[in-house]
Short mmCIF file of C-alpha atoms in Angstrom, two decimals:
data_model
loop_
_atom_site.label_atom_id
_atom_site.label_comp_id
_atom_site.label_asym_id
_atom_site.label_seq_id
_atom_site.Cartn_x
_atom_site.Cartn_y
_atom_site.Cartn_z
CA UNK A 1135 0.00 0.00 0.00
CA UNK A 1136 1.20 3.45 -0.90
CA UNK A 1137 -0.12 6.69 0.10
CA UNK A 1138 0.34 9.85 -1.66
CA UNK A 1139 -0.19 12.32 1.84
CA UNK A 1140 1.86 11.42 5.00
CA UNK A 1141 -0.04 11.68 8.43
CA UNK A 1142 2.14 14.38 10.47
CA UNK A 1143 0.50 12.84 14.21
CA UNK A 1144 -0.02 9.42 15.36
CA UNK A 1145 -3.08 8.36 18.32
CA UNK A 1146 -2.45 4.89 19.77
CA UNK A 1147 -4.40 3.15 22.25
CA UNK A 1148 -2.60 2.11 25.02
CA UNK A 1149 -3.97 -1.69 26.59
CA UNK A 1150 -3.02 -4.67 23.34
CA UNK A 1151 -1.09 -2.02 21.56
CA UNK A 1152 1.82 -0.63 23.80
CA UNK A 1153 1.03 -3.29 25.79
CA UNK A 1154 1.15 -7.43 24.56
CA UNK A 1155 -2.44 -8.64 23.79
CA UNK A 1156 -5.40 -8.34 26.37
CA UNK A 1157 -6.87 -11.89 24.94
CA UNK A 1158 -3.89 -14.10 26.33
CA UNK A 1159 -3.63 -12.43 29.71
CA UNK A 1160 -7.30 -13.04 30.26
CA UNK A 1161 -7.18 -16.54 29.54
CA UNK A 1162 -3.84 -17.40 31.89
CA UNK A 1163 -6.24 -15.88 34.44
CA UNK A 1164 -8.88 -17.73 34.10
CA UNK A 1165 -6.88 -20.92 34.39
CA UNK A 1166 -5.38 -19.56 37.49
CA UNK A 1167 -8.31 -18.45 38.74
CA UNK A 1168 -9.98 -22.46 37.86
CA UNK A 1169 -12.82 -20.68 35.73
CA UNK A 1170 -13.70 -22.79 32.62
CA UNK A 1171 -12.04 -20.98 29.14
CA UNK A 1172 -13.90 -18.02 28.05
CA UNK A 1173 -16.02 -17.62 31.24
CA UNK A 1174 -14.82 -13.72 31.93
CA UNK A 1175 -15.10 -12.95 28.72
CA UNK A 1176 -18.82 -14.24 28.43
CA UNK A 1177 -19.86 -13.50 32.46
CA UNK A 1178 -18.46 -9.99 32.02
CA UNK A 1179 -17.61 -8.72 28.51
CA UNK A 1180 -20.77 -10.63 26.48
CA UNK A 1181 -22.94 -10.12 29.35
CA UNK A 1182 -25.40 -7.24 29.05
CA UNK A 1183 -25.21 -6.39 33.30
CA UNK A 1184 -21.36 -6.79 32.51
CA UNK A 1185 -21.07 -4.66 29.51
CA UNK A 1186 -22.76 -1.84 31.79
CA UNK A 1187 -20.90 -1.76 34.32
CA UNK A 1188 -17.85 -1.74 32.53
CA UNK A 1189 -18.86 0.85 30.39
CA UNK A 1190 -19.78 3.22 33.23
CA UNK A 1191 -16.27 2.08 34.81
CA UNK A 1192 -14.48 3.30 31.25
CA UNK A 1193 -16.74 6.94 31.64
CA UNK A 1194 -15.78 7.15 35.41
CA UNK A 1195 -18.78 6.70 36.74
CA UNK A 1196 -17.84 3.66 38.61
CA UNK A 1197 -14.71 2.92 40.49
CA UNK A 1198 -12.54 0.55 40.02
CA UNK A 1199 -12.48 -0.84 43.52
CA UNK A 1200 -16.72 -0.94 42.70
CA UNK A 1201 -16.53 -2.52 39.03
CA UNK A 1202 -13.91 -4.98 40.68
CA UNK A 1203 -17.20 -6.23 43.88
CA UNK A 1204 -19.53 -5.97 41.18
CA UNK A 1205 -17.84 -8.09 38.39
CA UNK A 1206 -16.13 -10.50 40.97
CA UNK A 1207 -20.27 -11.28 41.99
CA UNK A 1208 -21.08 -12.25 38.58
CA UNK A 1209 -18.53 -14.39 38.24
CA UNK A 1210 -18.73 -16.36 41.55
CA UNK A 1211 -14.83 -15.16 42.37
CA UNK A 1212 -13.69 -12.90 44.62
CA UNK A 1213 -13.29 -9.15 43.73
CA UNK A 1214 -10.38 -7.88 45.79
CA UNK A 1215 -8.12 -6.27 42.99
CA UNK A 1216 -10.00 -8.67 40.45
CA UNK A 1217 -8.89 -6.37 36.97
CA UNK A 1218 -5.16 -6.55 38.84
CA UNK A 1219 -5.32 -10.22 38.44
CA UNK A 1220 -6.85 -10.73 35.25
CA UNK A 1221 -4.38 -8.68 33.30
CA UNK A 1222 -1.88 -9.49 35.75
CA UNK A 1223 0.20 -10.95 33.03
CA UNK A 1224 0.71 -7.93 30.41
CA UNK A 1225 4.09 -6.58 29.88
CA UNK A 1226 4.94 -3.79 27.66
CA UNK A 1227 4.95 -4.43 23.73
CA UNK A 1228 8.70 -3.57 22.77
CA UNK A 1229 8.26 -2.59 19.11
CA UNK A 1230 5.48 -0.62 19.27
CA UNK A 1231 6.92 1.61 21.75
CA UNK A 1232 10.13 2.15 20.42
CA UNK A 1233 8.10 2.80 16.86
CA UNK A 1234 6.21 5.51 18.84
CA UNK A 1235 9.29 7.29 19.97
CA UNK A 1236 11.07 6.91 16.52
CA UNK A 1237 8.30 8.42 14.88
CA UNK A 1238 8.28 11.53 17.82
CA UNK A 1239 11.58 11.98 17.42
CA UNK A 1240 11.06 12.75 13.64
CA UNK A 1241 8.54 15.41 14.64
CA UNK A 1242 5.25 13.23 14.34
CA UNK A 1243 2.88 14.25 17.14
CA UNK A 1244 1.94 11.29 19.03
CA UNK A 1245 -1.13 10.70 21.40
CA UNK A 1246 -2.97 8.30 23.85
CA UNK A 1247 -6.50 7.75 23.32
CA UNK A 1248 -7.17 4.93 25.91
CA UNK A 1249 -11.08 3.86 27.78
CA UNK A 1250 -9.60 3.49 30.93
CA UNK A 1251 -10.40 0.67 34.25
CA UNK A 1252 -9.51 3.27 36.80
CA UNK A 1253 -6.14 3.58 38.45
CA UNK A 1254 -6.37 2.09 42.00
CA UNK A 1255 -5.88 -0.40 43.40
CA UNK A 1256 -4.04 -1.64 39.85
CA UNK A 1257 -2.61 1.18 37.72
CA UNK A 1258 -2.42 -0.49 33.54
CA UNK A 1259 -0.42 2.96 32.73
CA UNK A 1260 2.06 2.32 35.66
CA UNK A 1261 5.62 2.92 35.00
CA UNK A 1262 4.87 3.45 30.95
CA UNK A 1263 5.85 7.58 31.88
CA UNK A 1264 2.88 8.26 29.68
CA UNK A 1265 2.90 12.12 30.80
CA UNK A 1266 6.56 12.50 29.06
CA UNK A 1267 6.67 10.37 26.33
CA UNK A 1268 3.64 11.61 23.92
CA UNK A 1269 2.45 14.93 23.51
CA UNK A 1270 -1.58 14.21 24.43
CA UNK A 1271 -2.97 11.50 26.88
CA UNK A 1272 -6.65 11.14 26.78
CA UNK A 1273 -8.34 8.94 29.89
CA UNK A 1274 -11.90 7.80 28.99
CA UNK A 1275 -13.00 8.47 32.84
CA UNK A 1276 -11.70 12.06 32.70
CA UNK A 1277 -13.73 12.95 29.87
CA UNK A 1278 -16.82 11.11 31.28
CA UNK A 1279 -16.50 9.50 27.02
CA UNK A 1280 -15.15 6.58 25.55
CA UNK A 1281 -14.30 5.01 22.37
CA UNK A 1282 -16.33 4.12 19.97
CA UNK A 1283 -17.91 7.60 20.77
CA UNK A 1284 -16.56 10.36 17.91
CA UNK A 1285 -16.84 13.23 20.56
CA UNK A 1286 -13.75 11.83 22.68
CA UNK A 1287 -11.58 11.18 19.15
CA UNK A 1288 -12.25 15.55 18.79
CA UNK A 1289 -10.29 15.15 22.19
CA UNK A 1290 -7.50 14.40 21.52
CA UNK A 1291 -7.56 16.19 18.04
CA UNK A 1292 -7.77 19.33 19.78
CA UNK A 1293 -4.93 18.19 22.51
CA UNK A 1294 -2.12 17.14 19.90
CA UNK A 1295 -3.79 20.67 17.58
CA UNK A 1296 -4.38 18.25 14.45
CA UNK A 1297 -7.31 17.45 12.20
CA UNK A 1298 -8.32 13.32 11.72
CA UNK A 1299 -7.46 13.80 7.92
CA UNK A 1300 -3.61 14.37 9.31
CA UNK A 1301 -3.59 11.33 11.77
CA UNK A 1302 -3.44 8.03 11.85
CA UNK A 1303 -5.43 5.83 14.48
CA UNK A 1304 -4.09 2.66 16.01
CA UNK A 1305 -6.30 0.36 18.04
CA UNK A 1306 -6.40 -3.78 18.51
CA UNK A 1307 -10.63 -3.63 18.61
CA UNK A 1308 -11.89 -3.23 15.23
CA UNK A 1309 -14.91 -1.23 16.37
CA UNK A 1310 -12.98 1.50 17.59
CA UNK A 1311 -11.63 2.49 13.95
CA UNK A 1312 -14.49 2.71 11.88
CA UNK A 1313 -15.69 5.77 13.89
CA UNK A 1314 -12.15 7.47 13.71
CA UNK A 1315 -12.31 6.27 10.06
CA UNK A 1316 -15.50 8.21 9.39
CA UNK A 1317 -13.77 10.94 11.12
CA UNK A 1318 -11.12 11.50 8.75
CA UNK A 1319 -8.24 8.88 10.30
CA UNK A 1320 -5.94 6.38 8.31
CA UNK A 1321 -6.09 3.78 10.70
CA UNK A 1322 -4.71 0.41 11.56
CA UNK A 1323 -5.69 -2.82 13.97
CA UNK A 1324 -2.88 -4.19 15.58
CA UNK A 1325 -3.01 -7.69 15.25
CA UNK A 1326 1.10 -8.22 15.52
CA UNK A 1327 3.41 -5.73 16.08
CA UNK A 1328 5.98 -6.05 12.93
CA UNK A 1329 2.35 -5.69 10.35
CA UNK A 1330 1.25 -2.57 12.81
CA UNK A 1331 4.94 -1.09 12.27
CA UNK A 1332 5.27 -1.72 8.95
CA UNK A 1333 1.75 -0.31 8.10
CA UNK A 1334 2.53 3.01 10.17
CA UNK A 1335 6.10 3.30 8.16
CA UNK A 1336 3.93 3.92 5.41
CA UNK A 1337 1.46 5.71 6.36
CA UNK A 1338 3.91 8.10 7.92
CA UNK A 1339 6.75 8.14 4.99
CA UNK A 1340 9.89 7.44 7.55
CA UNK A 1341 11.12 4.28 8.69
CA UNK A 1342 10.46 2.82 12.53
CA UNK A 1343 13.02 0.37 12.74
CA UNK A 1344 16.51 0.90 14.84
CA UNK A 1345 14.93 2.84 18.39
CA UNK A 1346 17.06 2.33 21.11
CA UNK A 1347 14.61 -0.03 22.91
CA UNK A 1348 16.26 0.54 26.20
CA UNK A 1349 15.36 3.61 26.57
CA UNK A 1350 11.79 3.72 25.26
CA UNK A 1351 10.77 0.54 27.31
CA UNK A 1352 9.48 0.20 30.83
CA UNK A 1353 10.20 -3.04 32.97
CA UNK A 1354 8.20 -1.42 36.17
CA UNK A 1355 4.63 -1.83 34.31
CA UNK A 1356 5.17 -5.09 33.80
CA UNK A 1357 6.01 -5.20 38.03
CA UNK A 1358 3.60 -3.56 38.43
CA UNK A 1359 0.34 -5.75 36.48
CA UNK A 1360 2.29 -8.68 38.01
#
């Protein structure tokens, strides 16, 4: 694929894109936690009393130490620190962190545009300096919004000072991106980090490859979910 206008800004989400995928971390839960395969994901996430509440958690209407009671009920598990343990096994995702400082570094203006769990008692951002390493960080629960709504991708448009037609949107849930693609946004699913980076090089007209991963990587995030 070629494209005749580079993007000049880039807006990632944050959970299965600078971090490794959500999908695996839930599953190693629920075989620690002796729940048959796919029983959060269908209790909770395909559940229509668990799609509210975790909706209202992402707006910040609910807290996490609330969603955490509430979710651990439907599930017959206990609650203390329950989104702590499920995605207690996510670690940062190398390459697509050193991409987003490479690109950064090359003048690209690059955002967060996460629907966020709450920070306490388990923090996903912990340790990932998100504050100093991208130049706009939009929280779902601040804005009382969340994705798939259009009004919180005008957000962080307005934060990073760009219009969609000059950015390119990166998410791992497909129903994110057709929103930010009606919007104006190139955008890409990450599915696997080389095909995300490779799809971004082109999109922004600059190669990714060669960041000093040592610095743009953060081991105390993955402490910390652990």
């Amino acid at each position: 694929m070629t494209t005749t206008q580079h993007r000049k800004g880039l807006v990632l989400d944050f959970g299965g894109v600078l971090t490794t995928p959500l999908l695996p971390a839930v599953l190693a839960f629920e075989k620690r936690a002796g729940l048959p395969e796919g029983a959060l994901l269908t209790g909770i996430y395909l559940n229509p009393e668990g799609i509210r509440l975790t909706e209202e958690l992402e707006r910040g209407a609910l807290t996490q130490a609330q969603w955490n009671e509430a979710a651990g009920r439907l599930l017959g598990i206990e609650g203390d620190n329950l989104l702590g343990r499920v995605f207690g096994d996510l670690r940062p995702e190398p390459a697509m962190i050193a991409a987003a400082a490479a690109a950064r570094r090359a003048g690209i203006k690059v955002g967060i545009l996460s629907n966020t769990v709450g920070l306490s008692p388990w923090n996903l951002y912990e340790g990932y300096e998100i504050d100093t390493r991208y130049d706009a960080v939009v929280l779902s629960e601040v804005h009382g919004l969340r994705k798939p709504e259009p009004e919180i991708f005008h957000v962080v448009l307005r934060e990073l000072g760009l219009t969609a037609a000059e950015c390119v949107f990166v998410d791992d849930t497909a129903q994110h991106l057709a929103p930010a693609a009606e919007l104006g946004f190139a955008t890409v699913q990450a599915v696997d980090p080389a095909r995300t980076v490779a799809a971004l090089e082109d999109l922004l007209g600059m190669s990714l490859a060669g960041a000093d991963l040592g610095a743009d990587t953060s081991t105390e995030g993955a402490r910390q979910s652990g």
